[in-house]
Structures are given as structure tokens and as C-alpha cells.
Amino acid sequence: MNRINQKLQEDKKLLSIYFTAGYPNVDDTATIIQNLETSGVDMIEIGLPFSDPLADGPTIQASSTAALKNGMTSELLFEQLKDIRQSVSIPLIIMGYFNPMLQYGIEAFCEKCQAIGIDGLIIPDLPVDVYHSEYKATFEKYGLINVFLITPQTSDKRIHFIDSVSDGFIYMVSSASTTGAKVGFGNTQTEYFERIADMNLKNPQIVGFGISNNETFTQATTYAKGAIIGSAFIKHLTKNGVNATDEFINTIL
Amino acid sequence: MSYNINNKGYYGAFGGAFIPEMLYPNVEELRQNYLKIMAEPSFQEEFHQLLKDYVGRPSPLYFAKRLSEKYNTKVYLKREDLNHTGAHKVNNTIGQILMAKRLGKNRIIAETGAGQHGVATATVCALMGIECIVYMGEIDIARQAPNVARMKMLGAKVIPALSGSRTLKDATNEAIRDWINNPVDTHYIIGSAIGPHPYPDMVTKFQSVISEEIKWQLKEKEGKEDPDYVVACIGGGSNAAGTYYHFLDKEHVGIIAVEAAGKGIHSGESAATSALGKEGIIHGCKTLLMQTPDGQITEPYSISAGLDYPGVGPLHSHLYKSGRGEFYSATDDEAMTAGLELAQLEGIIPAIETSHALAIFEHKTFHPDDIVVISLSGRGDKDLQNYIDYFKL
Ligand SMILES: Cc1ncc(COP(=O)(O)O)c(C=O)c1O
């Protein structure tokens, strides 16, 4: 069974952490992954940097630009991760924009992911409809789970379609926004969280965007299976370096 | 072969809507409604009334006698520079503001390179009393200062794009991010035939008034609707799309595109997308774009802010790949020289974007009997400082 599905069966709320590969330093990728696993994180999203990350706010834009300046590429990321399964067993997801994957070749990209032990992908600008008609078979051939986003504006009908195409979890974007930690959730979020919880979807939901501390993590996971933190962790990395992950994770859990 | 969009939103292999889910409701709302709204008699009436009384259409089709003599062919200039606000861009913003109103939106965002689209958007927002926010690269704010001042005077808020190359691509990124953050009340008026479906088709249809007029104007002057060639410069490709539209399926009309070669196609400082680009995704659209082998979008260069874009609209990728269009590129120097030449032969100072189209005569020789219609997409007022600096006037 895919490590993501295994993890989702555990009777606990899950913490997933996003970081940008190649940031702060180009060779930090494996170290950050190992440290996150040791710190008790449940799942990791490895960000493949892109020059024009449309769905991202200033923090992830800046880490992506820095990572590309540091020389990060798809090929280099695969090289850095080739032995990662010798040291960690945590579910690993690559999150990146579609164009770099398209240039690598979708089949070649998926094949590489499987060889390394990547469990899934999150591609914000690959719409579920295109995935469903053109790429689903390839992803499945290489045992990869593709994760889709929903937002407060996504219609019930589309959520049900996304649920039917998904086989892992649904990435629930907390509010209409680009990535970047803002403080606190209001009534709108609570209503949205409740609406989704009441839909009884087949896939569990993990909330992302706007989670930055224990309070927002707790609010999100009251309704959902887990939560994802990105920008807040990148800010922590920028300030404290790669070896202080415990310090950050302890403030969340 | 058809050169029009198919029912899935593609021109051949190019187009589609590769957008994050956050944009889906807005883009889908537009996709489901744009053709219906455009077909409404009340929409058509208001659109054409404004084009006539406010924009000043039809724009003249002017026989350029001295230019024709110099290049020994028959050159007509389609005078989009005489439109209100000074370029073709306003044809699209009039259409889109009417669309936005019918969709119930009360906040408008736009990106701009040369500032012409920003000015045209700020203008229609002032006309309709709607809030307007324009994203513009920091570099472009500096090189197109008169247009920044115009936008401000028209009541728009100009927000500098500080990321990447700080030009048109980055302004577009910022506008898209704004739309993600304001998903309910906002309409994004894209300024070229780019972006996710249905934008390229909608912008093309609003701009198609250019070729619609060329047909009857040429019939009046030459006794036939079809020229031998239509020529336009290409940034994202909106003035070109409008100029070609009614001739796309008439194979006897040659379609000529001129891109910006910057300092030379292979200088590393260029925006000649068809020559340098590879198929990929930019701003929600599958099309040709300049990129690294790793799929990172390359920062383009052109002296002209409006052509300084690493991609090209999907219609044009299809025209290029299918061989229907002839693609050329003009360097900064060729364009500037062609701009000065038009000023001195015809008394018309063109926008630097347009000067690229005029540089076609450096690259192609026409037959004396050929009727060549060039899209004079904009006037050069905004570029005066650049011309002065370049020619030490
Ligand atoms: C006068 C003029 N012509 C051409 C362009 C290029 O845009 P497009 O290719 O969409 O016509 C611009 C863009 O700013 C412009 O201002």
C-alpha cells in the first residue's frame, strides 16, 4: 500500500510540512527531510521550485527564486533524493508546477519518482479534468497518488468529481488566497470546514494555506484529518537554519 | 485545417486552461457565459456604440503613398493609433468592461507592459465608474512614464511588480495572484490574446473589429476585400489576432507576424518566441514560450515594453507550427529605424511595438502589385523619450 494511504489510516491528526528543495542551500534537501521525520512530522511536501509560481505568496516565491539561483533543477532533485529511502520512511510528496514536469517528460518524471520512493504529487496548475483524461493512467502505472485542491469557492458538484478521481487525500485550501501565513481563521473558514466535513467524502481532507501555529493547526484539524504548513516553516528555516526543525514542530504539536 | 478555436479551447495543440483550482470558478464562469453575452443584441449595440462614439471607430485604412513608393508595393496602414487612448488595446477593454458588468463584477484588475493596455483599462473603468488596479513591472514603470501618469490621472491604482524580470510576465503573475485572492467581485481584463481559455478567444473576437473594417475599407479602395498580406507585430498577439481574424481561413491572404528580436535572436537578449520557444505552459495556457531545458521561464528582452513577453498567444503558436503564418523578428535597431522612417515618410510617429511590424521591409520584399496591410497598432507619444535617447534627437 502507498505510504500516504497507510499514514491516513493512523488514528491521529496529521501534520504535513512543505519546504522548497534547494533552499536555503542547494544541498539541504535530504537533511531537511531527515530532520522533519525525526521531529515527528507525518508527511512531507518537497517543493520543486518554479520561476513563476502563480499560486504562491511572497515567502514561497522568494524561496523558489533563491533555490533556482542555487542551481536547483528536477534532475538535481532526483539525484539528491536517490538514496533517501535508506534513511526515511515518511510519506514524500513532490509539489511543483506543471511546466518543469512537462519538459522533463511526464512518464519519465513519474518513473523517476517511483524509483526513488516518492508517494505522490501535487501540481496546482494541472486541472483535475486534464489529469483525468490525459495523465491518470501514467500516474497510476507508477503508483503515484495525485492530490487535488479544493477552495471555499469550489462547487459541491466539482468536489464530488475531485473526490471520485482522488485516491489519497484532498488538499483543502483554507481560504481564497495564495500561499502565505496569515493569522487566524474566522467564521467563514469554520462554515467551509463544516460544509466539507458534512459531505462525507471518500477521501480524507488535509487543510493548507494559512496554517502557521498551534492555534490554526488545532482549528483546521478539528474538522479535517490533518494540516499542511509551508510559508511559516520556510520563514523559520530562513531565520534558524535547517537544524532547528524540532523547535518549530514543537510549537505546532 | 481550421485556424479557429475548437470546442475544448484549443487552436491545434495549443491553448487550454492550466490554472490552479483557485481560479477555476472565475474562469469557468467566463467560459460558460462569454459567447452567450457577446451574442446578446444589447451587448452588441452597446459595444459598437462605444467603439463608434467613444473610441472613434472605424479607424482609417490609410494608403501610405511614400512608404509604398519606397518599397515598391502597395502599403495600407490600419490606423489603430488614432483610437482613443492611442492603440488597439481599447477595443478589447471596451468589450471586457461590458462583459464584467454583465457578470456583476465591481472591481477590475489588469497587467500592462507598455502601459497602453493599462491606460485603456483605466479609461474604461473611469467611464463606468469601476475600481481599477493595474500591475506593471518596475522596469516598465520607468520606461513608460507618461502612461503611468495617465493611469493615475484616470484614477487607477498602479502597483509595481517587483519579482523576476520586473516586466510584463511578472505583472501578469501579480494580476493572477490578485485574482486568486479576490475570487468573487473581481474581473481580470487580460490585455492580449494570452492566458487560459476563454481569454485568447474572447480577446481575439473583441479585436476582430480590425479585420472586419479592413475588409469593407479595402473593398471601397481597391474593389476587393482581401489583401495579399496582413502584417502585425506580436507581443502576446492581440493586435495581430484582430488583424488576421477574418482572413485566417482565406489561404490566399498571407499572414505575417513580426516578433521582437531584441539585440538579436541568438544574443541571449531577445523576445522572439517562435524562434526561441518550446511548447509549454505559461499563464495558464499551453503555447510556445522561451524557457530553460528544465522548464523555467526565461526572462525576455526587447526595447519595446509591449513585446517584452516570453510567450505568445496560442493562436499564433498554431499559425507558426502549421505554417499558415510567416514569422519574422526585428531587432531593436531595425525597429527604431523603421519607426523613424515612418515619421519622416508619412508624418506618423508609431509606438515602438508597431515599429517592429514596419521593419518587415528589412526582411521581405513584396511584389509591386501586392496589397500589404500593416496594423499600425499604436502611436509613439509614450515612446518619445526612448526615440529621443536612441537617436539623440
Ligand atoms: C501599440 C502596441 N502594439 C502592440 C502591442 C503588443 O501587444 P499585442 O501583441 O497583444 O498586440 C502593444 C502592447 O502593449 C502596444 O502597446
Coordinates of N, CA and C in Angstrom, one line a residue, chain A residues 60-244:
Chain A
I60 N 7.1 31.9 -0.4 CA 7.5 30.8 -1.3 C 8.0 31.2 -2.6
Q61 N 7.5 32.4 -3.1 CA 8.2 33.0 -4.3 C 9.7 33.2 -4.0
A62 N 10.0 33.8 -2.9 CA 11.4 34.1 -2.6 C 12.2 32.9 -2.4
S63 N 11.7 31.8 -1.7 CA 12.5 30.6 -1.5 C 12.7 29.9 -2.9
S64 N 11.7 30.0 -3.8 CA 11.8 29.4 -5.1 C 12.8 30.1 -5.9
T65 N 12.8 31.4 -5.9 CA 13.8 32.2 -6.7 C 15.2 31.9 -6.2
A66 N 15.3 31.8 -4.8 CA 16.7 31.5 -4.2 C 17.1 30.1 -4.6
A67 N 16.2 29.2 -4.6 CA 16.6 27.8 -4.9 C 17.0 27.7 -6.3
L68 N 16.3 28.4 -7.2 CA 16.7 28.3 -8.7 C 18.1 29.0 -8.8
K69 N 18.3 30.1 -8.1 CA 19.6 30.7 -8.2 C 20.7 29.8 -7.7
N70 N 20.3 29.0 -6.7 CA 21.3 28.0 -6.1 C 21.6 26.8 -7.1
G71 N 20.8 26.8 -8.2 CA 21.0 25.7 -9.2 C 20.1 24.5 -9.1
M72 N 19.0 24.7 -8.4 CA 18.1 23.5 -8.3 C 17.4 23.3 -9.6
T73 N 17.3 22.0 -10.0 CA 16.6 21.5 -11.2 C 15.9 20.2 -10.8
S74 N 15.0 19.8 -11.7 CA 14.4 18.5 -11.5 C 15.4 17.4 -11.4
E75 N 16.3 17.4 -12.3 CA 17.4 16.4 -12.4 C 18.2 16.3 -11.1
L76 N 18.6 17.5 -10.6 CA 19.4 17.6 -9.4 C 18.5 17.1 -8.2
L77 N 17.3 17.4 -8.1 CA 16.4 17.0 -7.0 C 16.4 15.4 -7.0
F78 N 16.2 14.8 -8.2 CA 16.2 13.4 -8.2 C 17.5 12.8 -7.8
E79 N 18.6 13.4 -8.1 CA 19.9 13.0 -7.7 C 20.0 13.1 -6.2
Q80 N 19.6 14.2 -5.6 CA 19.7 14.4 -4.2 C 18.8 13.3 -3.4
L81 N 17.8 12.9 -4.0 CA 16.8 12.0 -3.3 C 17.0 10.5 -3.6
K82 N 18.1 10.2 -4.4 CA 18.1 8.8 -4.9 C 18.3 7.8 -3.8
D83 N 18.9 8.2 -2.7 CA 19.1 7.2 -1.6 C 18.2 7.6 -0.4
I84 N 17.3 8.4 -0.6 CA 16.5 9.0 0.6 C 15.8 7.9 1.3
R85 N 15.4 6.8 0.6 CA 14.6 5.8 1.3 C 15.5 4.9 2.2
Q86 N 16.8 5.0 2.1 CA 17.6 4.3 3.0 C 17.6 4.9 4.4
S87 N 17.2 6.2 4.5 CA 17.2 6.8 5.8 C 15.8 7.3 6.3
V88 N 14.8 7.4 5.5 CA 13.5 7.8 6.0 C 12.4 6.9 5.5
S89 N 11.3 6.8 6.2 CA 10.1 6.0 5.8 C 8.9 6.9 5.7
I90 N 9.0 8.1 6.0 CA 7.8 9.1 5.9 C 7.3 9.2 4.5
P91 N 6.0 9.4 4.4 CA 5.4 9.7 3.0 C 6.0 11.0 2.4
L92 N 6.4 10.9 1.2 CA 7.0 12.0 0.5 C 6.2 12.4 -0.7
I93 N 5.9 13.7 -0.9 CA 5.1 14.2 -2.0 C 6.0 15.3 -2.7
I94 N 6.0 15.2 -4.0 CA 6.6 16.4 -4.7 C 5.5 17.3 -5.1
M95 N 5.7 18.6 -4.7 CA 4.7 19.6 -5.1 C 5.4 20.6 -6.0
G96 N 4.9 20.8 -7.2 CA 5.5 21.7 -8.2 C 4.5 22.0 -9.3
Y97 N 5.0 23.0 -10.1 CA 4.1 23.4 -11.2 C 4.3 22.5 -12.4
F98 N 3.4 22.6 -13.3 CA 3.3 21.6 -14.4 C 4.4 21.7 -15.4
N99 N 4.8 22.9 -15.7 CA 5.8 23.1 -16.9 C 7.1 22.4 -16.7
P100 N 7.8 22.5 -15.5 CA 9.0 21.7 -15.4 C 8.8 20.2 -15.6
M101 N 7.7 19.7 -15.1 CA 7.4 18.3 -15.2 C 7.2 17.9 -16.7
L102 N 6.4 18.8 -17.4 CA 6.2 18.6 -18.8 C 7.5 18.5 -19.6
Q103 N 8.4 19.4 -19.3 CA 9.7 19.5 -20.0 C 10.5 18.2 -19.7
Y104 N 10.4 17.7 -18.5 CA 11.2 16.5 -18.1 C 10.6 15.3 -18.9
G105 N 9.3 15.4 -19.1 CA 8.6 14.3 -19.7 C 7.7 13.7 -18.6
I106 N 6.4 13.6 -18.7 CA 5.6 13.2 -17.6 C 5.9 11.7 -17.3
E107 N 6.0 10.9 -18.3 CA 6.3 9.5 -18.0 C 7.6 9.3 -17.3
A108 N 8.7 10.0 -17.8 CA 10.0 9.9 -17.2 C 10.0 10.4 -15.8
F109 N 9.2 11.5 -15.6 CA 9.2 12.1 -14.3 C 8.5 11.1 -13.3
C110 N 7.4 10.5 -13.7 CA 6.7 9.6 -12.8 C 7.6 8.3 -12.5
E111 N 8.3 7.9 -13.6 CA 9.2 6.7 -13.4 C 10.3 7.0 -12.4
K112 N 10.9 8.2 -12.5 CA 11.9 8.6 -11.5 C 11.3 8.7 -10.1
C113 N 10.1 9.2 -10.0 CA 9.5 9.3 -8.7 C 9.3 7.9 -8.0
Q114 N 8.9 7.0 -8.9 CA 8.7 5.7 -8.3 C 10.0 5.0 -7.9
A115 N 11.0 5.2 -8.8 CA 12.3 4.6 -8.5 C 12.9 5.1 -7.1
I116 N 12.6 6.4 -6.8 CA 13.2 7.0 -5.6 C 12.3 6.6 -4.4
G117 N 11.0 6.4 -4.6 CA 10.1 6.1 -3.5 C 9.3 7.4 -3.1
I118 N 9.0 8.2 -4.1 CA 8.1 9.3 -3.9 C 6.7 8.7 -4.0
D119 N 5.8 9.2 -3.1 CA 4.5 8.6 -3.0 C 3.4 9.3 -3.7
G120 N 3.6 10.6 -3.9 CA 2.5 11.3 -4.6 C 3.0 12.7 -5.1
L121 N 2.1 13.3 -5.8 CA 2.4 14.6 -6.4 C 1.3 15.6 -6.2
I122 N 1.6 16.9 -6.0 CA 0.6 17.9 -6.0 C 1.1 18.9 -7.1
I123 N 0.2 19.2 -8.1 CA 0.5 20.0 -9.2 C -0.6 21.0 -9.3
P124 N -0.4 22.2 -8.7 CA -1.6 23.1 -8.6 C -2.1 23.5 -10.0
D125 N -1.3 23.6 -11.0 CA -1.8 24.1 -12.3 C -2.1 23.0 -13.3
L126 N -2.2 21.8 -12.8 CA -2.7 20.7 -13.6 C -4.2 20.4 -13.2
P127 N -5.1 20.9 -14.0 CA -6.5 20.8 -13.5 C -7.0 19.3 -13.5
V128 N -7.9 19.0 -12.7 CA -8.4 17.6 -12.5 C -8.9 17.1 -13.8
D129 N -9.6 17.9 -14.6 CA -10.1 17.4 -15.9 C -9.1 16.9 -16.8
V130 N -8.0 17.7 -16.9 CA -6.9 17.3 -17.8 C -6.2 16.1 -17.3
Y131 N -6.0 16.1 -16.0 CA -5.3 14.9 -15.4 C -6.2 13.6 -15.7
H132 N -7.5 13.8 -15.4 CA -8.4 12.6 -15.6 C -8.3 12.1 -17.0
S133 N -8.3 13.0 -18.0 CA -8.4 12.5 -19.4 C -7.0 12.1 -20.0
E134 N -5.9 12.8 -19.5 CA -4.6 12.6 -20.2 C -3.5 11.9 -19.3
Y135 N -3.6 12.0 -18.0 CA -2.4 11.6 -17.3 C -2.6 10.5 -16.2
K136 N -3.9 10.3 -15.9 CA -4.2 9.4 -14.7 C -3.5 8.0 -14.9
A137 N -3.7 7.5 -16.1 CA -3.1 6.1 -16.3 C -1.6 6.1 -16.0
T138 N -0.9 7.1 -16.4 CA 0.5 7.1 -16.2 C 0.9 7.2 -14.7
F139 N 0.2 8.1 -14.0 CA 0.5 8.3 -12.6 C 0.2 6.9 -11.9
E140 N -0.9 6.3 -12.3 CA -1.2 5.0 -11.6 C -0.2 3.9 -11.9
K141 N 0.2 3.9 -13.1 CA 1.2 2.9 -13.5 C 2.4 2.9 -12.6
Y142 N 2.8 4.1 -12.2 CA 4.0 4.3 -11.3 C 3.6 4.4 -9.8
G143 N 2.4 4.1 -9.5 CA 2.0 4.0 -8.1 C 1.9 5.4 -7.4
L144 N 1.7 6.4 -8.2 CA 1.7 7.8 -7.6 C 0.3 8.3 -7.3
I145 N 0.1 8.8 -6.2 CA -1.1 9.4 -5.8 C -1.1 10.9 -6.2
N146 N -2.1 11.4 -7.0 CA -2.1 12.8 -7.3 C -3.1 13.5 -6.4
V147 N -2.7 14.6 -5.9 CA -3.6 15.3 -4.9 C -4.1 16.5 -5.5
F148 N -5.5 16.7 -5.3 CA -6.1 17.9 -5.9 C -6.5 18.9 -4.8
L149 N -6.6 20.1 -5.3 CA -7.0 21.2 -4.3 C -8.5 21.5 -4.5
I150 N -9.1 21.9 -3.4 CA -10.4 22.5 -3.4 C -10.4 23.8 -2.6
T151 N -11.3 24.7 -2.9 CA -11.3 26.0 -2.2 C -12.7 26.3 -1.7
P152 N -12.9 27.3 -0.9 CA -14.2 27.7 -0.5 C -15.2 27.9 -1.7
Q153 N -14.6 28.3 -2.8 CA -15.5 28.6 -4.0 C -15.8 27.3 -4.9
T154 N -15.1 26.2 -4.6 CA -15.4 25.0 -5.4 C -16.8 24.5 -5.2
S155 N -17.5 24.2 -6.2 CA -18.9 23.8 -6.1 C -18.9 22.4 -5.6
D156 N -20.1 22.0 -5.0 CA -20.2 20.7 -4.4 C -20.1 19.6 -5.5
K157 N -20.6 20.0 -6.7 CA -20.5 19.0 -7.8 C -19.1 18.7 -8.2
R158 N -18.3 19.8 -8.3 CA -16.9 19.6 -8.6 C -16.1 18.9 -7.5
I159 N -16.5 19.2 -6.3 CA -15.8 18.5 -5.1 C -16.1 17.0 -5.2
H160 N -17.3 16.6 -5.6 CA -17.6 15.2 -5.7 C -16.8 14.6 -6.9
F161 N -16.7 15.3 -8.0 CA -15.9 14.8 -9.1 C -14.4 14.6 -8.6
I162 N -13.9 15.7 -7.9 CA -12.5 15.6 -7.5 C -12.3 14.4 -6.5
D163 N -13.3 14.2 -5.7 CA -13.3 13.1 -4.7 C -13.3 11.7 -5.5
S164 N -14.0 11.7 -6.6 CA -14.1 10.4 -7.3 C -12.8 10.1 -8.1
V165 N -12.1 11.2 -8.5 CA -10.8 11.0 -9.2 C -9.6 10.8 -8.2
S166 N -9.8 11.2 -7.0 CA -8.7 11.1 -6.0 C -8.6 9.7 -5.3
D167 N -7.4 9.4 -4.9 CA -7.2 8.2 -4.2 C -6.2 8.4 -3.1
G168 N -6.4 9.3 -2.2 CA -5.5 9.6 -1.1 C -6.1 10.6 -0.2
F169 N -5.8 11.8 -0.4 CA -6.5 12.9 0.3 C -6.8 14.1 -0.6
I170 N -7.7 14.9 -0.1 CA -8.0 16.1 -0.8 C -7.3 17.3 -0.1
Y171 N -6.7 18.1 -0.8 CA -6.0 19.3 -0.3 C -7.0 20.4 -0.2
M172 N -7.3 20.8 1.0 CA -8.4 21.8 1.2 C -7.7 23.1 1.5
V173 N -7.8 24.0 0.5 CA -7.2 25.3 0.6 C -8.1 26.1 1.5
S174 N -7.6 26.7 2.6 CA -8.4 27.2 3.7 C -9.2 28.5 3.3
S175 N -8.6 29.3 2.5 CA -9.4 30.5 2.0 C -8.9 30.8 0.6
A176 N -9.7 31.7 0.0 CA -9.3 32.1 -1.3 C -8.0 33.0 -1.2
S177 N -6.9 32.4 -1.5 CA -5.7 33.1 -1.4 C -4.5 32.4 -2.0
T178 N -3.4 33.1 -2.2 CA -2.1 32.5 -2.5 C -1.6 32.0 -1.2
T179 N -0.5 31.2 -1.2 CA 0.1 30.7 0.0 C 0.7 31.8 0.8
G180 N 0.9 31.6 2.1 CA 1.5 32.6 3.0 C 0.7 32.7 4.2
A181 N 1.4 32.7 5.3 CA 0.7 32.6 6.6 C 0.0 33.9 7.0
K182 N -1.3 33.8 7.2 CA -2.0 34.9 7.8 C -2.6 34.4 9.1
V183 N -2.8 35.3 10.0 CA -3.2 34.8 11.3 C -4.6 34.5 11.6
G184 N -5.0 33.3 12.0 CA -6.3 33.0 12.5 C -7.3 32.7 11.4
F185 N -8.3 31.9 11.8 CA -9.4 31.5 10.9 C -10.7 32.1 11.5
G186 N -11.6 32.6 10.7 CA -12.8 33.2 11.1 C -14.0 32.3 10.9
N187 N -15.2 32.9 11.0 CA -16.4 32.1 10.8 C -16.5 31.5 9.4
T188 N -16.0 32.3 8.4 CA -16.1 31.8 7.0 C -15.4 30.4 6.9
Q189 N -14.2 30.3 7.5 CA -13.5 29.1 7.4 C -14.2 28.0 8.2
T190 N -14.7 28.3 9.4 CA -15.4 27.3 10.1 C -16.6 26.7 9.3
E191 N -17.4 27.7 8.7 CA -18.5 27.2 7.9 C -18.1 26.3 6.8
Y192 N -17.0 26.7 6.1 CA -16.5 25.9 5.0 C -16.0 24.6 5.5
F193 N -15.2 24.6 6.6 CA -14.7 23.3 7.1 C -15.9 22.4 7.4
E194 N -17.0 22.9 8.0 CA -18.1 22.1 8.4 C -18.9 21.6 7.2
R195 N -19.0 22.5 6.2 CA -19.7 22.1 4.9 C -19.0 20.9 4.3
I196 N -17.7 20.9 4.2 CA -16.9 19.8 3.6 C -17.0 18.6 4.5
A197 N -16.9 18.8 5.8 CA -17.0 17.6 6.7 C -18.3 16.9 6.5
D198 N -19.4 17.7 6.3 CA -20.7 17.1 6.2 C -20.9 16.4 4.8
M199 N -20.0 16.6 3.9 CA -20.2 16.0 2.6 C -19.9 14.5 2.6
N200 N -19.2 14.0 3.7 CA -18.8 12.6 3.8 C -18.1 12.1 2.6
L201 N -17.0 12.8 2.2 CA -16.3 12.4 1.0 C -15.5 11.1 1.3
K202 N -15.2 10.4 0.2 CA -14.4 9.1 0.4 C -13.0 9.4 0.8
N203 N -12.4 10.5 0.3 CA -11.1 10.8 0.7 C -11.0 11.8 1.9
P204 N -10.1 11.5 2.8 CA -10.0 12.5 3.9 C -9.4 13.8 3.4
Q205 N -9.6 14.9 4.2 CA -9.1 16.2 3.7 C -8.0 16.7 4.6
I206 N -7.0 17.3 4.0 CA -5.9 18.0 4.8 C -6.0 19.4 4.4
V207 N -5.9 20.3 5.4 CA -6.1 21.7 5.2 C -4.7 22.4 5.0
G208 N -4.7 23.3 4.0 CA -3.4 24.0 3.8 C -3.7 25.5 3.5
F209 N -2.7 26.3 3.5 CA -2.7 27.7 3.3 C -3.2 28.4 4.6
G210 N -2.4 29.2 5.2 CA -2.8 30.0 6.4 C -2.6 29.3 7.7
I211 N -2.0 28.1 7.7 CA -1.7 27.4 8.9 C -0.3 27.8 9.4
S212 N -0.1 28.3 10.6 CA 1.2 28.8 10.9 C 1.6 28.5 12.4
N213 N 0.6 28.1 13.2 CA 0.9 27.9 14.6 C -0.1 26.8 15.2
N214 N 0.1 26.6 16.5 CA -0.7 25.6 17.2 C -2.2 25.9 17.1
E215 N -2.6 27.2 17.2 CA -4.0 27.6 17.2 C -4.6 27.2 15.8
T216 N -4.0 27.6 14.7 CA -4.6 27.4 13.4 C -4.5 25.9 13.1
F217 N -3.5 25.2 13.5 CA -3.4 23.8 13.3 C -4.6 23.1 14.0
T218 N -4.8 23.5 15.2 CA -5.9 22.9 16.0 C -7.3 23.1 15.4
Q219 N -7.5 24.4 15.0 CA -8.7 24.8 14.3 C -9.0 23.9 13.1
A220 N -8.0 23.8 12.3 CA -8.1 23.1 11.0 C -8.4 21.6 11.2
T221 N -7.7 21.1 12.2 CA -7.8 19.6 12.4 C -9.0 19.2 13.2
T222 N -9.7 20.2 13.7 CA -11.0 19.9 14.4 C -11.9 19.2 13.4
Y223 N -11.9 19.7 12.1 CA -12.7 19.2 11.1 C -12.0 18.2 10.1
A224 N -10.8 18.5 9.9 CA -10.1 17.7 8.9 C -9.1 16.7 9.5
K225 N -8.6 15.8 8.6 CA -7.7 14.8 9.0 C -6.3 15.3 9.4
G226 N -5.9 16.5 8.8 CA -4.6 17.0 9.0 C -4.4 18.4 8.5
A227 N -3.3 18.9 8.6 CA -3.0 20.3 8.1 C -1.6 20.4 7.6
I228 N -1.4 21.3 6.7 CA -0.1 21.5 6.0 C 0.4 22.9 6.3
I229 N 1.7 22.9 6.7 CA 2.3 24.2 6.9 C 3.5 24.4 5.9
G230 N 3.5 25.6 5.3 CA 4.5 25.9 4.3 C 5.3 27.1 4.6
S231 N 4.7 28.2 4.3 CA 5.4 29.5 4.5 C 6.0 29.7 5.9
A232 N 5.2 29.4 6.9 CA 5.7 29.6 8.3 C 7.0 28.8 8.5
F233 N 7.0 27.6 8.0 CA 8.2 26.7 8.1 C 9.4 27.3 7.3
I234 N 9.1 27.8 6.1 CA 10.2 28.5 5.3 C 10.8 29.7 6.1
K235 N 9.9 30.5 6.7 CA 10.4 31.6 7.4 C 11.3 31.1 8.6
H236 N 10.8 30.1 9.2 CA 11.6 29.5 10.3 C 13.0 29.0 9.8
L237 N 13.0 28.4 8.6 CA 14.3 27.9 8.0 C 15.2 29.1 7.7
T238 N 14.6 30.2 7.2 CA 15.4 31.3 6.8 C 16.1 31.9 8.1
K239 N 15.3 31.9 9.2 CA 15.9 32.6 10.4 C 16.8 31.6 11.2
N240 N 16.4 30.4 11.2 CA 17.1 29.5 12.2 C 17.9 28.3 11.6
G241 N 17.8 28.2 10.2 CA 18.6 27.2 9.6 C 18.0 25.8 9.6
V242 N 18.6 24.8 9.0 CA 18.0 23.5 8.8 C 18.0 22.6 10.0
N243 N 18.8 23.0 11.0 CA 18.9 22.0 12.2 C 18.1 22.4 13.4
A244 N 17.1 23.3 13.2 CA 16.2 23.7 14.3 C 14.8 23.3 14.1

